[in-house]
Amino acid sequence: MNYEEARVYLEQASKYGSVLGLESMKGLLDKLDNPQDQLRFIHIAGTNGKGSVLAYLSTILQKAGYRIGRYISPTLFSYRERIQVNGQRIEKDALARHITVIARAVEEIKRRQEPIPTVFEIETALAFLYFKEKKCDIAVVETGLGGALDATNVIKTTLLEVIAPIGLDHMDVLGKTLGEIAAQKAGIIKEGTRVVTAAQEPEAREVLERVCREKNCRLRQVEPQKLKDIHYGWDQQSFSYKQWENVQISLAGKFQIQNAALALEAAEQLREESFDLPDTAVYEGMRETCWRGRFTVVSREPVVILDGAHNPQAARALKNSLEQYFSGKKLYYVFGVFRDKDYKKIIELTAPAAEHIITVETPDNPRALPAEELREEVKRLNPAVESADSVESAVEKSLRLMNPEDVLVIFGSLSFLSLADKAIKKGEKLHG
């Protein structure tokens, strides 16, 4: 099949939904000769910050001369973003070629009436095949959901597990308490490996410490008290951490300092495992890391921020960043969220600060909360709210209402941010 046919195949596969568990993933990979067993991995789990930490580590390793595969989910601006080698997206012909092979394996699975792989499992197998073909030195992979039963957790050749901050999310699937959710995230930890974690809430930290003891793993933790000389800014930030002086990062968001410290701890652990990571590679990698959609500035006049704050922990981080950078500024929101998220808590954290809010519904997604229903929830805390029938119209109206010195924040579900980004670019062309 060609690229267009491969994308249609993946779209059709998405109709099977999402199923936690490793049985069908293992069955698929067995029929593909288990490409993952010929790779080395850095495996990242957590509730928020996984993608940023993945981006920091991947860029550092690439700067040090390693060939690095990245597997991320979800993506915002291009389907092929989810599978990259040294920052370059998977080629269309490579995607088509590997999906053709995977489709044959899936047909055999169907004939044998074995568990049918989900689209995420197919995409994960695609990443493994591509990274093997490209002879990647390391594949840096983030979990899709949870850890223990996530499709990525079939890997056995892990160099390092990294645990980003754990919070309450996907509680209908992962557990009702922080400890239960942490146990799912800790499911990626393999016997005798090295584990690096962000500073966690006590309940989550105790779970990680216990699992590491049980599996004879060395646990390394970020020490927030050793962060100093922090300079916040929405265009550039800097800090010092332990022996690392004046580390500069281009990712905005107050929370990025913690994510960057986690990446530095992971880099230090890799050094102890005999990886050659010169200081220059670390500093350049941190400074040049890009990660769109996480407190990303997409316009400067006026300032427009895209942020995937789709759970309470991320919403709190967004609130803190807005207070840090834009105190005294009028804030305008475009906000959309999925029904299965704790959107009432997100509203509680963010809505009171806004001058005006326009709610939207993510198109073509059955999980999306209707814009009108979201508007009524927001109205309980901020009456200056209306709904829009499209993301584009919400962005256009917000920009008309604003003054040049005001700030537009477009946030919530990651899946509609690319539409918002296109609307911003369209507006710039029309008025530029």
Tab-separated table of C-alpha atoms in Angstrom, residues 27-388:
chain	number	residue	atom	x	y	z
A	27	GLY	CA	1.214	-11.628	19.448
A	28	LEU	CA	1.736	-8.955	16.801
A	29	LEU	CA	5.421	-8.473	17.583
A	30	ASP	CA	6.049	-12.227	17.531
A	31	LYS	CA	4.842	-12.263	13.931
A	32	LEU	CA	7.204	-9.362	13.144
A	33	ASP	CA	10.257	-11.170	14.629
A	34	ASN	CA	10.249	-8.947	17.743
A	35	PRO	CA	12.166	-5.923	16.453
A	36	GLN	CA	12.053	-4.336	19.931
A	37	ASP	CA	14.436	-6.986	21.267
A	38	GLN	CA	17.195	-5.586	19.043
A	39	LEU	CA	16.879	-2.051	20.419
A	40	ARG	CA	17.834	-0.286	23.655
A	41	PHE	CA	15.255	1.911	25.341
A	42	ILE	CA	14.726	4.805	27.689
A	43	HIS	CA	11.132	4.302	28.855
A	44	ILE	CA	9.195	7.277	30.252
A	45	ALA	CA	5.958	7.179	32.261
A	46	GLY	CA	4.122	9.751	34.384
A	47	THR	CA	1.034	11.942	34.266
A	48	ASN	CA	2.469	15.258	33.068
A	49	GLY	CA	5.825	16.190	31.593
A	50	LYS	CA	6.610	12.901	29.817
A	51	GLY	CA	6.879	14.533	26.428
A	52	SER	CA	9.043	17.426	27.595
A	53	VAL	CA	11.468	15.108	29.376
A	54	LEU	CA	11.580	12.883	26.291
A	55	ALA	CA	12.394	15.925	24.153
A	56	TYR	CA	15.196	17.105	26.472
A	57	LEU	CA	16.818	13.676	26.698
A	58	SER	CA	16.491	12.943	22.983
A	59	THR	CA	18.090	16.249	22.053
A	60	ILE	CA	20.950	15.822	24.536
A	61	LEU	CA	21.713	12.331	23.229
A	62	GLN	CA	21.511	13.488	19.632
A	63	LYS	CA	23.913	16.363	20.375
A	64	ALA	CA	26.299	13.783	21.859
A	65	GLY	CA	26.351	11.918	18.547
A	66	TYR	CA	23.876	9.100	19.172
A	67	ARG	CA	21.191	8.062	16.693
A	68	ILE	CA	17.966	8.511	18.628
A	69	GLY	CA	14.469	7.243	17.918
A	70	ARG	CA	11.541	9.108	19.470
A	71	TYR	CA	8.075	7.686	19.939
A	72	ILE	CA	5.503	10.127	21.289
A	73	SER	CA	1.726	10.217	21.649
A	74	PRO	CA	-0.431	12.117	20.971
A	75	THR	CA	0.962	14.503	18.363
A	76	LEU	CA	-0.404	17.916	17.546
A	77	PHE	CA	0.670	19.105	14.138
A	78	SER	CA	1.514	16.074	11.982
A	79	TYR	CA	0.703	12.397	12.220
A	80	ARG	CA	4.303	11.478	11.365
A	81	GLU	CA	5.614	13.498	14.334
A	82	ARG	CA	4.965	10.528	16.597
A	83	ILE	CA	7.852	8.518	15.114
A	84	GLN	CA	11.152	10.353	14.590
A	85	VAL	CA	14.854	9.600	14.227
A	86	ASN	CA	17.206	12.440	15.171
A	87	GLY	CA	14.294	14.871	14.988
A	88	GLN	CA	13.223	13.846	11.468
A	89	ARG	CA	9.727	12.430	11.015
A	90	ILE	CA	9.267	8.950	9.577
A	91	GLU	CA	9.237	9.126	5.779
A	92	LYS	CA	5.926	8.491	4.036
A	93	ASP	CA	7.326	5.588	2.026
A	94	ALA	CA	8.818	3.971	5.136
A	95	LEU	CA	5.504	4.277	6.980
A	96	ALA	CA	3.642	2.717	4.052
A	97	ARG	CA	6.168	-0.101	3.679
A	98	HIS	CA	6.097	-1.094	7.343
A	99	ILE	CA	2.305	-0.768	7.653
A	100	THR	CA	1.982	-3.132	4.689
A	101	VAL	CA	4.031	-5.729	6.590
A	102	ILE	CA	2.073	-5.148	9.802
A	103	ALA	CA	-1.254	-5.445	7.937
A	104	ARG	CA	-0.259	-8.913	6.697
A	105	ALA	CA	0.566	-9.928	10.269
A	106	VAL	CA	-2.796	-8.592	11.490
A	107	GLU	CA	-4.624	-10.585	8.807
A	108	GLU	CA	-2.927	-13.747	10.031
A	109	ILE	CA	-3.949	-12.869	13.590
A	110	LYS	CA	-7.562	-12.457	12.458
A	111	ARG	CA	-7.499	-15.816	10.650
A	112	ARG	CA	-6.320	-17.489	13.825
A	113	GLN	CA	-8.994	-15.635	15.823
A	114	GLU	CA	-6.386	-14.232	18.178
A	115	PRO	CA	-6.758	-10.826	19.937
A	116	ILE	CA	-6.747	-8.085	17.285
A	117	PRO	CA	-4.196	-5.284	17.808
A	118	THR	CA	-5.456	-1.757	18.469
A	119	VAL	CA	-4.257	1.213	16.440
A	120	PHE	CA	-1.868	2.242	19.239
A	121	GLU	CA	-0.359	-1.237	19.221
A	122	ILE	CA	0.043	-1.097	15.444
A	123	GLU	CA	1.709	2.312	15.694
A	124	THR	CA	4.015	1.044	18.447
A	125	ALA	CA	5.044	-1.916	16.295
A	126	LEU	CA	5.613	0.513	13.415
A	127	ALA	CA	7.957	2.564	15.596
A	128	PHE	CA	9.944	-0.513	16.626
A	129	LEU	CA	10.322	-1.691	13.017
A	130	TYR	CA	11.430	1.760	11.888
A	131	PHE	CA	13.924	2.252	14.713
A	132	LYS	CA	15.432	-1.156	13.956
A	133	GLU	CA	15.689	-0.305	10.258
A	134	LYS	CA	17.389	3.007	11.074
A	135	LYS	CA	19.826	1.266	13.454
A	136	CYS	CA	19.000	3.593	16.339
A	137	ASP	CA	21.436	3.555	19.253
A	138	ILE	CA	18.610	4.308	21.699
A	139	ALA	CA	14.830	4.582	21.383
A	140	VAL	CA	13.253	7.074	23.790
A	141	VAL	CA	9.633	6.033	24.283
A	142	GLU	CA	6.783	7.404	26.368
A	143	THR	CA	3.851	5.321	27.527
A	144	GLY	CA	0.462	5.962	25.997
A	145	LEU	CA	-1.620	5.267	29.116
A	146	GLY	CA	-0.414	4.123	32.519
A	147	GLY	CA	2.546	1.781	32.368
A	148	ALA	CA	2.118	-1.818	33.422
A	149	LEU	CA	-0.470	-2.678	30.742
A	150	ASP	CA	0.550	-0.087	28.156
A	151	ALA	CA	1.500	-1.452	24.722
A	152	THR	CA	5.013	0.007	25.015
A	153	ASN	CA	5.681	-2.156	28.080
A	154	VAL	CA	6.564	-5.194	25.977
A	155	ILE	CA	10.147	-3.926	25.857
A	156	LYS	CA	12.760	-5.884	27.815
A	157	THR	CA	16.005	-4.094	26.910
A	158	THR	CA	15.526	-0.956	28.979
A	159	LEU	CA	18.570	1.148	29.835
A	160	LEU	CA	16.650	3.536	32.053
A	161	GLU	CA	13.113	4.119	33.297
A	162	VAL	CA	12.125	7.739	33.879
A	163	ILE	CA	9.047	8.657	35.916
A	164	ALA	CA	7.672	12.172	35.385
A	165	PRO	CA	5.335	13.738	37.976
A	166	ILE	CA	2.399	11.475	38.843
A	167	GLY	CA	-1.054	12.932	39.385
A	168	LEU	CA	-4.713	11.944	39.336
A	169	ASP	CA	-5.709	11.241	35.729
A	170	HIS	CA	-7.481	8.422	33.869
A	171	MET	CA	-8.895	7.398	37.254
A	172	ASP	CA	-11.551	5.238	35.590
A	173	VAL	CA	-8.764	3.017	34.231
A	174	LEU	CA	-5.647	3.419	36.379
A	175	GLY	CA	-7.053	3.670	39.897
A	176	LYS	CA	-8.856	5.961	42.302
A	177	THR	CA	-5.875	6.949	44.453
A	178	LEU	CA	-2.430	8.380	43.776
A	179	GLY	CA	-0.892	5.171	45.113
A	180	GLU	CA	-2.900	2.982	42.728
A	181	ILE	CA	-2.002	5.179	39.766
A	182	ALA	CA	1.667	5.219	40.803
A	183	ALA	CA	1.643	1.412	40.893
A	184	GLN	CA	0.465	1.369	37.275
A	185	LYS	CA	3.160	3.843	36.234
A	186	ALA	CA	5.784	1.822	38.129
A	187	GLY	CA	4.808	-1.186	36.044
A	188	ILE	CA	7.411	-0.162	33.440
A	189	ILE	CA	10.246	-0.807	35.920
A	190	LYS	CA	12.235	-3.925	35.025
A	191	GLU	CA	14.360	-6.115	37.285
A	192	GLY	CA	17.823	-4.690	38.039
A	193	THR	CA	17.471	-1.499	35.993
A	194	ARG	CA	18.104	2.170	36.837
A	195	VAL	CA	15.150	4.419	37.648
A	196	VAL	CA	15.072	8.217	37.709
A	197	THR	CA	12.041	10.039	39.088
A	198	ALA	CA	10.790	13.576	39.487
A	199	ALA	CA	10.002	14.794	42.982
A	200	GLN	CA	6.730	13.008	43.758
A	201	GLU	CA	3.932	13.336	46.276
A	202	PRO	CA	4.672	11.078	49.309
A	203	GLU	CA	2.048	8.490	48.364
A	204	ALA	CA	3.480	8.082	44.862
A	205	ARG	CA	7.101	8.204	46.029
A	206	GLU	CA	6.524	5.395	48.536
A	207	VAL	CA	5.167	3.160	45.759
A	208	LEU	CA	8.168	3.843	43.500
A	209	GLU	CA	10.615	3.195	46.342
A	210	ARG	CA	8.900	-0.084	47.199
A	211	VAL	CA	8.870	-1.332	43.604
A	212	CYS	CA	12.549	-0.441	43.194
A	213	ARG	CA	13.425	-2.380	46.353
A	214	GLU	CA	11.433	-5.398	45.167
A	215	LYS	CA	13.089	-5.358	41.734
A	216	ASN	CA	16.620	-4.560	42.919
A	217	CYS	CA	16.693	-1.252	41.052
A	218	ARG	CA	18.716	1.830	41.857
A	219	LEU	CA	16.406	4.837	42.293
A	220	ARG	CA	17.599	8.376	41.603
A	221	GLN	CA	15.345	11.310	42.530
A	222	VAL	CA	15.263	14.981	41.603
A	223	GLU	CA	16.191	17.181	44.585
A	224	PRO	CA	14.168	20.421	44.167
A	225	GLN	CA	16.028	22.131	47.003
A	226	LYS	CA	19.166	22.107	44.842
A	227	LEU	CA	17.559	24.228	42.141
A	228	LYS	CA	18.820	27.817	42.318
A	229	ASP	CA	19.353	30.999	40.288
A	230	ILE	CA	15.991	30.428	38.585
A	231	HIS	CA	15.004	33.034	35.999
A	232	TYR	CA	11.527	32.601	34.555
A	233	GLY	CA	10.442	33.939	31.186
A	234	TRP	CA	7.933	33.044	28.508
A	235	ASP	CA	10.594	33.261	25.771
A	236	GLN	CA	13.634	31.844	27.627
A	237	GLN	CA	14.386	30.509	31.115
A	238	SER	CA	17.497	29.573	33.025
A	239	PHE	CA	18.483	27.855	36.278
A	240	SER	CA	21.294	26.042	38.046
A	241	TYR	CA	21.007	22.516	39.426
A	242	LYS	CA	23.735	20.747	41.372
A	243	GLN	CA	26.907	21.026	39.258
A	244	TRP	CA	25.031	22.406	36.233
A	245	GLU	CA	25.377	26.203	36.202
A	246	ASN	CA	23.192	28.597	34.200
A	247	VAL	CA	21.294	25.965	32.196
A	248	GLN	CA	19.213	27.711	29.536
A	249	ILE	CA	15.982	26.272	28.149
A	250	SER	CA	13.668	27.565	25.440
A	251	LEU	CA	10.543	25.779	26.668
A	252	ALA	CA	8.171	28.098	28.517
A	253	GLY	CA	6.142	27.222	31.587
A	254	LYS	CA	7.096	27.437	35.224
A	255	PHE	CA	6.881	23.634	35.467
A	256	GLN	CA	9.590	23.214	32.817
A	257	ILE	CA	12.306	23.884	35.390
A	258	GLN	CA	11.315	20.670	37.192
A	259	ASN	CA	11.107	18.740	33.912
A	260	ALA	CA	14.551	19.988	32.931
A	261	ALA	CA	15.998	18.925	36.307
A	262	LEU	CA	14.576	15.437	35.743
A	263	ALA	CA	16.260	15.305	32.328
A	264	LEU	CA	19.573	16.356	33.904
A	265	GLU	CA	19.295	13.593	36.512
A	266	ALA	CA	18.605	11.095	33.729
A	267	ALA	CA	21.620	12.369	31.783
A	268	GLU	CA	23.783	11.950	34.876
A	269	GLN	CA	22.565	8.385	35.293
A	270	LEU	CA	23.391	7.633	31.660
A	271	ARG	CA	26.881	8.989	32.256
A	272	GLU	CA	27.266	6.563	35.136
A	273	GLU	CA	26.225	3.810	32.711
A	274	SER	CA	29.232	4.808	30.532
A	275	PHE	CA	27.407	6.908	27.953
A	276	ASP	CA	29.576	9.680	26.548
A	277	LEU	CA	27.594	12.873	27.192
A	278	PRO	CA	29.964	15.879	27.128
A	279	ASP	CA	28.928	18.999	29.032
A	280	THR	CA	28.567	20.861	25.725
A	281	ALA	CA	26.032	18.289	24.475
A	282	VAL	CA	24.003	18.636	27.668
A	283	TYR	CA	23.953	22.435	27.622
A	284	GLU	CA	23.209	22.636	23.889
A	285	GLY	CA	20.596	19.908	24.108
A	286	MET	CA	18.752	21.658	26.916
A	287	ARG	CA	18.863	25.023	25.164
A	288	GLU	CA	17.765	23.742	21.741
A	289	THR	CA	14.958	21.402	22.848
A	290	CYS	CA	11.613	22.133	21.210
A	291	TRP	CA	8.265	20.731	22.328
A	292	ARG	CA	5.196	22.320	20.769
A	293	GLY	CA	1.857	22.353	22.524
A	294	ARG	CA	3.109	22.595	26.092
A	295	PHE	CA	2.905	26.287	27.029
A	296	THR	CA	4.058	27.122	23.522
A	297	VAL	CA	4.201	30.755	22.400
A	298	VAL	CA	2.836	30.781	18.830
A	299	SER	CA	2.438	34.548	18.518
A	300	ARG	CA	4.101	37.514	20.213
A	301	GLU	CA	1.873	40.424	19.123
A	302	PRO	CA	-0.450	39.688	20.764
A	303	VAL	CA	0.956	36.890	22.895
A	304	VAL	CA	-0.840	33.614	22.153
A	305	ILE	CA	-0.130	30.483	24.201
A	306	LEU	CA	-1.037	26.889	23.312
A	307	ASP	CA	-1.104	24.494	26.236
A	308	GLY	CA	-2.322	20.915	26.610
A	309	ALA	CA	-3.662	21.393	30.137
A	310	HIS	CA	-6.158	18.517	30.059
A	311	ASN	CA	-6.081	17.393	33.707
A	312	PRO	CA	-5.997	19.179	37.085
A	313	GLN	CA	-2.237	18.809	37.572
A	314	ALA	CA	-1.536	20.379	34.176
A	315	ALA	CA	-4.172	23.068	34.788
A	316	ARG	CA	-2.496	24.000	38.072
A	317	ALA	CA	0.841	24.240	36.255
A	318	LEU	CA	-0.763	26.472	33.608
A	319	LYS	CA	-2.302	28.697	36.296
A	320	ASN	CA	1.069	29.066	38.025
A	321	SER	CA	2.839	29.913	34.771
A	322	LEU	CA	0.265	32.545	33.810
A	323	GLU	CA	0.581	34.148	37.233
A	324	GLN	CA	4.380	34.087	36.955
A	325	TYR	CA	4.641	35.585	33.459
A	326	PHE	CA	1.530	37.681	32.916
A	327	SER	CA	0.529	39.128	36.275
A	328	GLY	CA	-1.654	42.179	35.680
A	329	LYS	CA	-2.409	41.270	32.046
A	330	LYS	CA	-5.914	40.575	30.760
A	331	LEU	CA	-6.276	36.887	29.866
A	332	TYR	CA	-8.598	35.540	27.165
A	333	TYR	CA	-9.253	31.787	26.909
A	334	VAL	CA	-10.271	29.331	24.220
A	335	PHE	CA	-10.993	26.124	26.115
A	336	GLY	CA	-12.060	22.603	25.126
A	337	VAL	CA	-11.865	19.328	27.014
A	338	PHE	CA	-12.895	15.676	26.924
A	339	ARG	CA	-15.899	14.527	28.942
A	340	ASP	CA	-13.884	11.850	30.753
A	341	LYS	CA	-11.477	14.417	32.249
A	342	ASP	CA	-11.936	16.172	35.602
A	343	TYR	CA	-13.023	19.317	33.772
A	344	LYS	CA	-14.792	20.820	36.784
A	345	LYS	CA	-11.480	20.967	38.648
A	346	ILE	CA	-9.734	22.386	35.566
A	347	ILE	CA	-12.397	25.113	35.402
A	348	GLU	CA	-12.045	25.825	39.122
A	349	LEU	CA	-8.295	26.348	38.709
A	350	THR	CA	-8.328	28.454	35.552
A	351	ALA	CA	-11.659	30.198	34.902
A	352	PRO	CA	-11.642	32.898	37.626
A	353	ALA	CA	-8.573	34.635	36.139
A	354	ALA	CA	-9.999	35.119	32.638
A	355	GLU	CA	-11.403	38.330	31.182
A	356	HIS	CA	-13.379	36.308	28.653
A	357	ILE	CA	-13.709	32.607	27.785
A	358	ILE	CA	-14.914	30.881	24.624
A	359	THR	CA	-15.592	27.151	24.900
A	360	VAL	CA	-15.172	24.768	21.968
A	361	GLU	CA	-15.768	21.118	21.178
A	362	THR	CA	-12.974	19.011	19.689
A	363	PRO	CA	-14.382	17.952	16.302
A	364	ASP	CA	-14.827	14.316	15.317
A	365	ASN	CA	-14.094	12.898	18.755
A	366	PRO	CA	-16.770	10.999	20.702
A	367	ARG	CA	-15.024	11.815	24.006
A	368	ALA	CA	-15.343	15.585	23.494
A	369	LEU	CA	-17.551	17.588	25.844
A	370	PRO	CA	-20.003	19.742	23.817
A	371	ALA	CA	-19.087	23.429	23.815
A	372	GLU	CA	-22.506	24.445	25.181
A	373	GLU	CA	-22.277	22.021	28.102
A	374	LEU	CA	-18.763	23.206	28.905
A	375	ARG	CA	-19.960	26.822	28.719
A	376	GLU	CA	-22.616	26.159	31.388
A	377	GLU	CA	-20.015	24.625	33.697
A	378	VAL	CA	-17.657	27.586	33.231
A	379	LYS	CA	-20.497	30.053	33.849
A	380	ARG	CA	-20.729	28.860	37.463
A	381	LEU	CA	-17.342	30.473	38.138
A	382	ASN	CA	-17.048	33.110	35.417
A	383	PRO	CA	-20.113	34.593	33.679
A	384	ALA	CA	-17.985	36.116	30.882
A	385	VAL	CA	-18.218	32.972	28.782
A	386	GLU	CA	-19.747	31.938	25.459
A	387	SER	CA	-19.517	28.895	23.208
A	388	ALA	CA	-18.384	28.735	19.589
